[in-house]
Amino acid sequence: MSKTVAMITMILVLLGAGGSDGWCQSSQDNETVYAVQNRIFHRDHELNFNIGYIADDDFFHVYPIGVGYTYHFDDHMAWEVARGQYMFNSDKDLKDILRDEFNVQPERFPKQTYMLHSHFVYSPLYGKHAVMNRGIINNEIYFFAGPGVVHYEWEFSTGESTTEDALSISFGAGLKYFLSEKWCLNFEIRDLINFREEQTENNIYFGIGVGYRFNMAPRKVQDDPTMNKLKRILNDG
């Protein structure tokens, strides 16, 4: 019996809401109501300044630092035209352990020095977080994939060195927080597959970046019928 009462009550509430001005679809105005608010921080262009860490390199701690440019076609599709990163490398203890404990000295060490990639970006998820019930932070989850090239410097145990450019595939996911209409904070994890001449290398990248978003010209604003109706009611009152 209680389920029947609850169902009837819900139907009455929905019917009552359907007759309310400004909130649900009106057959007269042919309005469209969305369950989730449209994205309010959309910009066409984004410059990104990023820093990351590659932890699974055999001989070096790798710290990529770089910049990128992304063009957003709409709320869901974008193209990161280019992302260039220079690597700062710090020796791991593995070389010393191999030499001191096992009396083994590797002939050469592949060191990544810089990389350049281009990504297709898809952003299907958008939402909000309430911060201590005092403010709202808009965010989106995005996925990306694309080709690139990684430059290696081979260091020989004799002190000599040589270089190699390897084709690369980069893909992963990210979380973007909109700090304001122009600034955002990005967290990313991606898989780097580098096709070296001798073997294929697979690295996991963790990164954080700050994005500056802007438009070259005023963006066309799509009218919201519901908001326009509310404005008319407030003005008439």
mmCIF file of C-alpha atoms in Angstrom:
data_model
loop_
_atom_site.group_PDB
_atom_site.id
_atom_site.type_symbol
_atom_site.label_atom_id
_atom_site.label_comp_id
_atom_site.label_asym_id
_atom_site.label_seq_id
_atom_site.Cartn_x
_atom_site.Cartn_y
_atom_site.Cartn_z
ATOM 1 C CA MET A 1 0.000 0.000 0.000
ATOM 2 C CA SER A 2 2.813 2.406 0.887
ATOM 3 C CA LYS A 3 4.424 1.887 -2.557
ATOM 4 C CA THR A 4 1.145 2.775 -4.264
ATOM 5 C CA VAL A 5 0.803 5.960 -2.216
ATOM 6 C CA ALA A 6 4.392 6.928 -2.941
ATOM 7 C CA MET A 7 3.854 6.340 -6.668
ATOM 8 C CA ILE A 8 0.679 8.436 -6.733
ATOM 9 C CA THR A 9 2.403 11.204 -4.795
ATOM 10 C CA MET A 10 5.317 11.201 -7.233
ATOM 11 C CA ILE A 11 2.974 11.400 -10.221
ATOM 12 C CA LEU A 12 1.126 14.330 -8.662
ATOM 13 C CA VAL A 13 4.399 16.118 -7.963
ATOM 14 C CA LEU A 14 5.553 15.611 -11.547
ATOM 15 C CA LEU A 15 2.218 16.787 -12.923
ATOM 16 C CA GLY A 16 2.341 19.808 -10.676
ATOM 17 C CA ALA A 17 5.891 20.583 -11.732
ATOM 18 C CA GLY A 18 4.916 20.247 -15.367
ATOM 19 C CA GLY A 19 2.550 23.163 -14.958
ATOM 20 C CA SER A 20 5.108 25.400 -13.291
ATOM 21 C CA ASP A 21 6.607 28.193 -15.411
ATOM 22 C CA GLY A 22 10.334 28.254 -15.983
ATOM 23 C CA TRP A 23 11.397 24.815 -14.807
ATOM 24 C CA CYS A 24 10.008 22.100 -17.083
ATOM 25 C CA GLN A 25 9.221 21.875 -20.762
ATOM 26 C CA SER A 26 6.385 24.020 -21.974
ATOM 27 C CA SER A 27 4.439 22.831 -25.009
ATOM 28 C CA GLN A 28 3.731 26.462 -25.910
ATOM 29 C CA ASP A 29 7.374 27.605 -25.947
ATOM 30 C CA ASN A 30 8.801 24.208 -26.971
ATOM 31 C CA GLU A 31 11.576 24.529 -24.388
ATOM 32 C CA THR A 32 14.241 21.899 -23.744
ATOM 33 C CA VAL A 33 15.279 21.246 -20.156
ATOM 34 C CA TYR A 34 18.571 19.535 -19.318
ATOM 35 C CA ALA A 35 19.158 17.450 -16.203
ATOM 36 C CA VAL A 36 22.735 18.767 -16.026
ATOM 37 C CA GLN A 37 23.772 22.367 -16.612
ATOM 38 C CA ASN A 38 25.650 23.079 -19.846
ATOM 39 C CA ARG A 39 29.386 23.666 -19.536
ATOM 40 C CA ILE A 40 30.031 27.248 -18.544
ATOM 41 C CA PHE A 41 33.812 27.479 -18.935
ATOM 42 C CA HIS A 42 34.213 26.490 -22.575
ATOM 43 C CA ARG A 43 37.046 28.148 -24.530
ATOM 44 C CA ASP A 44 38.420 27.395 -27.983
ATOM 45 C CA HIS A 45 42.131 27.535 -27.167
ATOM 46 C CA GLU A 46 44.215 26.217 -24.294
ATOM 47 C CA LEU A 47 47.913 26.628 -23.483
ATOM 48 C CA ASN A 48 49.190 24.059 -21.010
ATOM 49 C CA PHE A 49 52.298 24.131 -18.831
ATOM 50 C CA ASN A 50 53.038 20.690 -17.392
ATOM 51 C CA ILE A 51 55.458 18.655 -15.315
ATOM 52 C CA GLY A 52 55.524 14.890 -14.844
ATOM 53 C CA TYR A 53 57.399 11.863 -13.603
ATOM 54 C CA ILE A 54 58.307 8.553 -15.268
ATOM 55 C CA ALA A 55 59.052 6.084 -12.508
ATOM 56 C CA ASP A 56 59.640 2.829 -14.388
ATOM 57 C CA ASP A 57 62.755 3.716 -16.376
ATOM 58 C CA ASP A 58 65.492 1.170 -15.628
ATOM 59 C CA PHE A 59 68.412 3.517 -15.023
ATOM 60 C CA PHE A 60 67.023 7.052 -14.513
ATOM 61 C CA HIS A 61 64.395 9.033 -12.640
ATOM 62 C CA VAL A 62 62.795 10.985 -15.503
ATOM 63 C CA TYR A 63 61.097 14.379 -14.944
ATOM 64 C CA PRO A 64 59.436 15.716 -18.145
ATOM 65 C CA ILE A 65 58.674 19.449 -18.237
ATOM 66 C CA GLY A 66 56.966 21.074 -21.187
ATOM 67 C CA VAL A 67 54.200 23.039 -22.887
ATOM 68 C CA GLY A 68 51.281 22.176 -25.156
ATOM 69 C CA TYR A 69 48.542 23.754 -27.211
ATOM 70 C CA THR A 70 44.996 22.365 -27.569
ATOM 71 C CA TYR A 71 42.160 23.467 -29.838
ATOM 72 C CA HIS A 72 38.636 22.616 -28.609
ATOM 73 C CA PHE A 73 36.120 21.962 -31.387
ATOM 74 C CA ASP A 74 33.199 21.736 -28.965
ATOM 75 C CA ASP A 75 32.395 20.554 -25.422
ATOM 76 C CA HIS A 76 33.502 16.980 -26.130
ATOM 77 C CA MET A 77 36.058 16.951 -28.947
ATOM 78 C CA ALA A 78 39.493 18.567 -28.997
ATOM 79 C CA TRP A 79 42.882 18.257 -30.660
ATOM 80 C CA GLU A 80 46.081 18.704 -28.684
ATOM 81 C CA VAL A 81 48.031 19.931 -31.685
ATOM 82 C CA ALA A 82 51.419 19.588 -30.031
ATOM 83 C CA ARG A 83 52.906 18.772 -26.637
ATOM 84 C CA GLY A 84 56.654 19.104 -26.280
ATOM 85 C CA GLN A 85 58.514 18.020 -23.143
ATOM 86 C CA TYR A 86 62.143 18.092 -22.141
ATOM 87 C CA MET A 87 63.350 15.404 -19.724
ATOM 88 C CA PHE A 88 65.505 16.012 -16.679
ATOM 89 C CA ASN A 89 67.192 12.735 -15.712
ATOM 90 C CA SER A 90 68.581 11.643 -12.361
ATOM 91 C CA ASP A 91 70.596 8.415 -11.973
ATOM 92 C CA LYS A 92 69.017 5.527 -10.109
ATOM 93 C CA ASP A 93 70.988 3.270 -7.781
ATOM 94 C CA LEU A 94 70.708 0.350 -10.188
ATOM 95 C CA LYS A 95 73.953 1.115 -12.009
ATOM 96 C CA ASP A 96 75.920 1.298 -8.762
ATOM 97 C CA ILE A 97 74.292 -1.892 -7.444
ATOM 98 C CA LEU A 98 75.138 -3.810 -10.620
ATOM 99 C CA ARG A 99 78.727 -2.608 -10.519
ATOM 100 C CA ASP A 100 79.454 -2.896 -6.780
ATOM 101 C CA GLU A 101 77.442 -5.992 -5.785
ATOM 102 C CA PHE A 102 77.409 -8.062 -8.984
ATOM 103 C CA ASN A 103 80.502 -6.743 -10.771
ATOM 104 C CA VAL A 104 78.382 -6.073 -13.864
ATOM 105 C CA GLN A 105 78.718 -2.936 -15.935
ATOM 106 C CA PRO A 106 76.025 -2.396 -18.632
ATOM 107 C CA GLU A 107 77.552 -1.363 -21.939
ATOM 108 C CA ARG A 108 75.141 1.531 -22.546
ATOM 109 C CA PHE A 109 72.207 3.334 -20.978
ATOM 110 C CA PRO A 110 69.272 4.729 -23.002
ATOM 111 C CA LYS A 111 68.365 8.170 -21.642
ATOM 112 C CA GLN A 112 65.244 9.997 -22.841
ATOM 113 C CA THR A 113 65.983 13.671 -23.515
ATOM 114 C CA TYR A 114 62.818 15.078 -25.103
ATOM 115 C CA MET A 115 59.526 14.003 -26.704
ATOM 116 C CA LEU A 116 56.859 15.512 -28.942
ATOM 117 C CA HIS A 117 53.280 14.186 -29.268
ATOM 118 C CA SER A 118 49.924 15.114 -30.758
ATOM 119 C CA HIS A 119 46.676 13.808 -29.234
ATOM 120 C CA PHE A 120 43.010 13.464 -30.084
ATOM 121 C CA VAL A 121 41.045 14.360 -26.919
ATOM 122 C CA TYR A 122 37.549 13.170 -25.998
ATOM 123 C CA SER A 123 35.752 14.562 -22.912
ATOM 124 C CA PRO A 124 32.531 12.616 -22.218
ATOM 125 C CA LEU A 125 32.155 13.321 -18.478
ATOM 126 C CA TYR A 126 31.443 16.663 -16.821
ATOM 127 C CA GLY A 127 30.422 17.466 -13.264
ATOM 128 C CA LYS A 128 30.740 19.597 -10.146
ATOM 129 C CA HIS A 129 32.266 19.228 -6.707
ATOM 130 C CA ALA A 130 31.031 21.111 -3.671
ATOM 131 C CA VAL A 131 33.920 22.346 -1.502
ATOM 132 C CA MET A 132 32.902 22.347 2.171
ATOM 133 C CA ASN A 133 29.458 23.583 1.047
ATOM 134 C CA ARG A 134 31.040 26.963 0.377
ATOM 135 C CA GLY A 135 31.774 26.803 -3.330
ATOM 136 C CA ILE A 136 31.516 24.787 -6.508
ATOM 137 C CA ILE A 137 34.396 23.516 -8.666
ATOM 138 C CA ASN A 138 33.510 22.380 -12.170
ATOM 139 C CA ASN A 139 35.479 19.463 -13.579
ATOM 140 C CA GLU A 140 35.658 17.080 -16.513
ATOM 141 C CA ILE A 141 37.230 13.698 -17.243
ATOM 142 C CA TYR A 142 38.896 13.278 -20.613
ATOM 143 C CA PHE A 143 40.689 10.584 -22.594
ATOM 144 C CA PHE A 144 43.395 11.063 -25.199
ATOM 145 C CA ALA A 145 45.566 9.145 -27.663
ATOM 146 C CA GLY A 146 48.017 10.043 -30.390
ATOM 147 C CA PRO A 147 51.402 9.522 -32.070
ATOM 148 C CA GLY A 148 54.732 11.160 -31.432
ATOM 149 C CA VAL A 149 58.490 10.792 -31.288
ATOM 150 C CA VAL A 150 60.940 10.351 -28.391
ATOM 151 C CA HIS A 151 64.607 11.341 -28.615
ATOM 152 C CA TYR A 152 67.115 9.074 -26.828
ATOM 153 C CA GLU A 153 70.715 9.688 -25.929
ATOM 154 C CA TRP A 154 72.706 6.489 -25.490
ATOM 155 C CA GLU A 155 75.507 6.752 -22.934
ATOM 156 C CA PHE A 156 78.219 4.091 -23.281
ATOM 157 C CA SER A 157 80.272 2.863 -20.348
ATOM 158 C CA THR A 158 83.370 4.062 -22.256
ATOM 159 C CA GLY A 159 82.131 7.642 -22.036
ATOM 160 C CA GLU A 160 80.963 7.899 -25.647
ATOM 161 C CA SER A 161 77.367 8.655 -26.661
ATOM 162 C CA THR A 162 75.002 8.417 -29.606
ATOM 163 C CA THR A 163 71.372 9.358 -30.284
ATOM 164 C CA GLU A 164 68.201 7.684 -31.542
ATOM 165 C CA ASP A 165 64.721 8.958 -32.477
ATOM 166 C CA ALA A 166 61.967 6.444 -31.758
ATOM 167 C CA LEU A 167 58.346 6.519 -32.853
ATOM 168 C CA SER A 168 55.945 6.642 -29.918
ATOM 169 C CA ILE A 169 52.275 6.148 -29.080
ATOM 170 C CA SER A 170 50.789 8.000 -26.119
ATOM 171 C CA PHE A 171 47.359 7.373 -24.579
ATOM 172 C CA GLY A 172 45.722 7.876 -21.206
ATOM 173 C CA ALA A 173 43.168 9.780 -19.139
ATOM 174 C CA GLY A 174 43.004 13.072 -17.289
ATOM 175 C CA LEU A 175 40.965 15.074 -14.799
ATOM 176 C CA LYS A 176 40.517 18.802 -15.324
ATOM 177 C CA TYR A 177 39.431 21.252 -12.608
ATOM 178 C CA PHE A 178 38.221 24.694 -13.712
ATOM 179 C CA LEU A 179 39.699 27.226 -11.304
ATOM 180 C CA SER A 180 38.135 30.142 -13.190
ATOM 181 C CA GLU A 181 36.870 30.978 -16.657
ATOM 182 C CA LYS A 182 40.460 31.066 -17.986
ATOM 183 C CA TRP A 183 42.539 28.836 -15.690
ATOM 184 C CA CYS A 184 42.328 25.105 -15.070
ATOM 185 C CA LEU A 185 44.330 22.431 -13.271
ATOM 186 C CA ASN A 186 44.967 19.106 -15.047
ATOM 187 C CA PHE A 187 45.967 15.717 -13.628
ATOM 188 C CA GLU A 188 47.019 13.002 -16.083
ATOM 189 C CA ILE A 189 48.206 9.441 -16.321
ATOM 190 C CA ARG A 190 49.356 8.056 -19.650
ATOM 191 C CA ASP A 191 51.081 5.094 -21.198
ATOM 192 C CA LEU A 192 54.069 5.765 -23.469
ATOM 193 C CA ILE A 193 54.970 3.016 -25.937
ATOM 194 C CA ASN A 194 58.304 3.816 -27.601
ATOM 195 C CA PHE A 195 59.436 1.713 -30.568
ATOM 196 C CA ARG A 196 63.210 1.663 -30.221
ATOM 197 C CA GLU A 197 65.372 -0.115 -32.792
ATOM 198 C CA GLU A 198 66.305 -2.965 -30.457
ATOM 199 C CA GLN A 199 63.107 -3.321 -28.449
ATOM 200 C CA THR A 200 59.825 -1.669 -27.527
ATOM 201 C CA GLU A 201 59.852 0.313 -24.284
ATOM 202 C CA ASN A 202 56.745 0.932 -22.211
ATOM 203 C CA ASN A 203 56.656 3.752 -19.633
ATOM 204 C CA ILE A 204 53.950 5.054 -17.305
ATOM 205 C CA TYR A 205 53.731 8.838 -16.955
ATOM 206 C CA PHE A 206 52.138 10.786 -14.090
ATOM 207 C CA GLY A 207 51.683 14.508 -14.614
ATOM 208 C CA ILE A 208 50.126 17.738 -13.460
ATOM 209 C CA GLY A 209 49.597 20.858 -15.518
ATOM 210 C CA VAL A 210 48.162 24.360 -15.471
ATOM 211 C CA GLY A 211 46.086 25.416 -18.463
ATOM 212 C CA TYR A 212 45.271 28.910 -19.697
ATOM 213 C CA ARG A 213 42.096 28.947 -21.819
ATOM 214 C CA PHE A 214 41.050 31.784 -24.123
ATOM 215 C CA ASN A 215 39.122 32.764 -27.261
ATOM 216 C CA MET A 216 40.530 34.703 -30.187
ATOM 217 C CA ALA A 217 37.099 36.263 -30.825
ATOM 218 C CA PRO A 218 33.873 36.527 -28.803
ATOM 219 C CA ARG A 219 32.222 33.126 -28.698
ATOM 220 C CA LYS A 220 28.665 32.740 -29.909
ATOM 221 C CA VAL A 221 26.346 32.256 -26.965
ATOM 222 C CA GLN A 222 23.366 29.955 -27.382
ATOM 223 C CA ASP A 223 20.218 31.334 -25.825
ATOM 224 C CA ASP A 224 18.683 29.328 -23.008
ATOM 225 C CA PRO A 225 14.868 29.589 -23.313
ATOM 226 C CA THR A 226 14.342 28.784 -19.639
ATOM 227 C CA MET A 227 16.725 31.514 -18.466
ATOM 228 C CA ASN A 228 15.217 34.015 -20.894
ATOM 229 C CA LYS A 229 11.750 33.248 -19.544
ATOM 230 C CA LEU A 230 12.928 33.697 -15.956
ATOM 231 C CA LYS A 231 14.483 37.054 -16.885
ATOM 232 C CA ARG A 232 11.199 38.197 -18.453
ATOM 233 C CA ILE A 233 9.276 37.198 -15.325
ATOM 234 C CA LEU A 234 11.712 39.067 -13.048
ATOM 235 C CA ASN A 235 11.665 42.154 -15.282
ATOM 236 C CA ASP A 236 7.866 42.188 -15.467
ATOM 237 C CA GLY A 237 7.635 41.841 -11.696
#
